[in-house]
Amino acid sequence: YSTRDEIDGFGSYAIGLAGMFIVTLWATADAVRVAKVNNLAFREERKRVSFKMEPSIQKYSNTQAMATGLKLNINF
């Protein structure tokens, strides 16, 4: 090996190492950004509240009595 080959080899190594460092930083920043966007979309989707009212008829177990009323379901 000559000195010129060693210098060229080190230059390639340094460029590769710097490129790997830059790609790692970019991927980390992008992962944080994507996670924030996904969390906001999930929160927006789950923000809806729904109310549902329906009639209810219940029979007591030991008697012939029946209870009627309204049942309210709230989903959030």
PDB file of C-alpha atoms in Angstrom:
ATOM      1  CA  TYR A   1       0.000   0.000   0.000  1.00  0.00           C
ATOM      2  CA  SER A   2       1.123   3.496  -0.664  1.00  0.00           C
ATOM      3  CA  THR A   3       0.469   6.553   1.449  1.00  0.00           C
ATOM      4  CA  ARG A   4      -1.891   7.905  -1.208  1.00  0.00           C
ATOM      5  CA  ASP A   5      -4.122   4.796  -0.955  1.00  0.00           C
ATOM      6  CA  GLU A   6      -4.241   5.097   2.838  1.00  0.00           C
ATOM      7  CA  ILE A   7      -5.296   8.754   2.627  1.00  0.00           C
ATOM      8  CA  ASP A   8      -8.015   7.954   0.067  1.00  0.00           C
ATOM      9  CA  GLY A   9      -9.236   5.051   2.233  1.00  0.00           C
ATOM     10  CA  PHE A  10      -9.432   7.254   5.329  1.00  0.00           C
ATOM     11  CA  GLY A  11     -11.312   9.922   3.356  1.00  0.00           C
ATOM     12  CA  SER A  12     -13.884   7.385   2.225  1.00  0.00           C
ATOM     13  CA  TYR A  13     -14.212   6.113   5.789  1.00  0.00           C
ATOM     14  CA  ALA A  14     -14.710   9.650   7.130  1.00  0.00           C
ATOM     15  CA  ILE A  15     -17.320  10.473   4.501  1.00  0.00           C
ATOM     16  CA  GLY A  16     -19.170   7.225   5.233  1.00  0.00           C
ATOM     17  CA  LEU A  17     -19.077   7.853   8.987  1.00  0.00           C
ATOM     18  CA  ALA A  18     -20.332  11.431   8.560  1.00  0.00           C
ATOM     19  CA  GLY A  19     -23.095  10.229   6.227  1.00  0.00           C
ATOM     20  CA  MET A  20     -24.169   7.568   8.712  1.00  0.00           C
ATOM     21  CA  PHE A  21     -24.308  10.182  11.496  1.00  0.00           C
ATOM     22  CA  ILE A  22     -26.403  12.567   9.363  1.00  0.00           C
ATOM     23  CA  VAL A  23     -28.832   9.820   8.316  1.00  0.00           C
ATOM     24  CA  THR A  24     -29.220   8.698  11.951  1.00  0.00           C
ATOM     25  CA  LEU A  25     -30.036  12.245  13.091  1.00  0.00           C
ATOM     26  CA  TRP A  26     -32.489  12.755  10.226  1.00  0.00           C
ATOM     27  CA  ALA A  27     -34.229   9.407  10.909  1.00  0.00           C
ATOM     28  CA  THR A  28     -34.577  10.245  14.608  1.00  0.00           C
ATOM     29  CA  ALA A  29     -36.061  13.676  13.899  1.00  0.00           C
ATOM     30  CA  ASP A  30     -38.419  12.195  11.293  1.00  0.00           C
ATOM     31  CA  ALA A  31     -39.578   9.461  13.696  1.00  0.00           C
ATOM     32  CA  VAL A  32     -40.465  12.080  16.313  1.00  0.00           C
ATOM     33  CA  ARG A  33     -42.390  14.133  13.737  1.00  0.00           C
ATOM     34  CA  VAL A  34     -44.322  11.121  12.439  1.00  0.00           C
ATOM     35  CA  ALA A  35     -45.185  10.017  15.991  1.00  0.00           C
ATOM     36  CA  LYS A  36     -46.575  13.475  16.781  1.00  0.00           C
ATOM     37  CA  VAL A  37     -48.711  13.499  13.634  1.00  0.00           C
ATOM     38  CA  ASN A  38     -50.028   9.991  14.337  1.00  0.00           C
ATOM     39  CA  ASN A  39     -50.854  10.861  17.954  1.00  0.00           C
ATOM     40  CA  LEU A  40     -52.726  14.001  16.910  1.00  0.00           C
ATOM     41  CA  ALA A  41     -54.721  12.058  14.319  1.00  0.00           C
ATOM     42  CA  PHE A  42     -55.545   9.347  16.872  1.00  0.00           C
ATOM     43  CA  ARG A  43     -56.661  11.925  19.453  1.00  0.00           C
ATOM     44  CA  GLU A  44     -58.811  13.722  16.886  1.00  0.00           C
ATOM     45  CA  GLU A  45     -60.461  10.443  15.902  1.00  0.00           C
ATOM     46  CA  ARG A  46     -61.148   9.470  19.518  1.00  0.00           C
ATOM     47  CA  LYS A  47     -62.402  12.951  20.478  1.00  0.00           C
ATOM     48  CA  ARG A  48     -65.925  12.253  19.291  1.00  0.00           C
ATOM     49  CA  VAL A  49     -68.525  11.689  21.979  1.00  0.00           C
ATOM     50  CA  SER A  50     -71.709   9.829  21.159  1.00  0.00           C
ATOM     51  CA  PHE A  51     -74.927   9.650  23.124  1.00  0.00           C
ATOM     52  CA  LYS A  52     -77.472   6.922  22.598  1.00  0.00           C
ATOM     53  CA  MET A  53     -80.799   6.700  24.440  1.00  0.00           C
ATOM     54  CA  GLU A  54     -82.970   3.616  24.160  1.00  0.00           C
ATOM     55  CA  PRO A  55     -85.923   2.146  26.014  1.00  0.00           C
ATOM     56  CA  SER A  56     -85.238  -0.357  28.745  1.00  0.00           C
ATOM     57  CA  ILE A  57     -87.464  -3.070  30.211  1.00  0.00           C
ATOM     58  CA  GLN A  58     -86.178  -5.145  33.109  1.00  0.00           C
ATOM     59  CA  LYS A  59     -87.848  -7.979  34.925  1.00  0.00           C
ATOM     60  CA  TYR A  60     -87.074  -8.579  38.563  1.00  0.00           C
ATOM     61  CA  SER A  61     -85.851 -12.113  39.117  1.00  0.00           C
ATOM     62  CA  ASN A  62     -88.078 -13.239  42.031  1.00  0.00           C
ATOM     63  CA  THR A  63     -91.289 -11.413  41.190  1.00  0.00           C
ATOM     64  CA  GLN A  64     -93.598 -10.700  38.305  1.00  0.00           C
ATOM     65  CA  ALA A  65     -92.820  -6.956  38.516  1.00  0.00           C
ATOM     66  CA  MET A  66     -91.339  -5.176  35.534  1.00  0.00           C
ATOM     67  CA  ALA A  67     -89.418  -1.908  35.463  1.00  0.00           C
ATOM     68  CA  THR A  68     -89.455   0.339  32.428  1.00  0.00           C
ATOM     69  CA  GLY A  69     -87.322   3.336  31.686  1.00  0.00           C
ATOM     70  CA  LEU A  70     -84.678   4.795  29.438  1.00  0.00           C
ATOM     71  CA  LYS A  71     -81.089   3.674  29.152  1.00  0.00           C
ATOM     72  CA  LEU A  72     -78.409   6.251  28.257  1.00  0.00           C
ATOM     73  CA  ASN A  73     -75.155   5.108  26.646  1.00  0.00           C
ATOM     74  CA  ILE A  74     -72.306   7.617  26.448  1.00  0.00           C
ATOM     75  CA  ASN A  75     -69.189   6.701  24.442  1.00  0.00           C
ATOM     76  CA  PHE A  76     -66.109   8.880  24.530  1.00  0.00           C
TER      77      PHE A  76
END
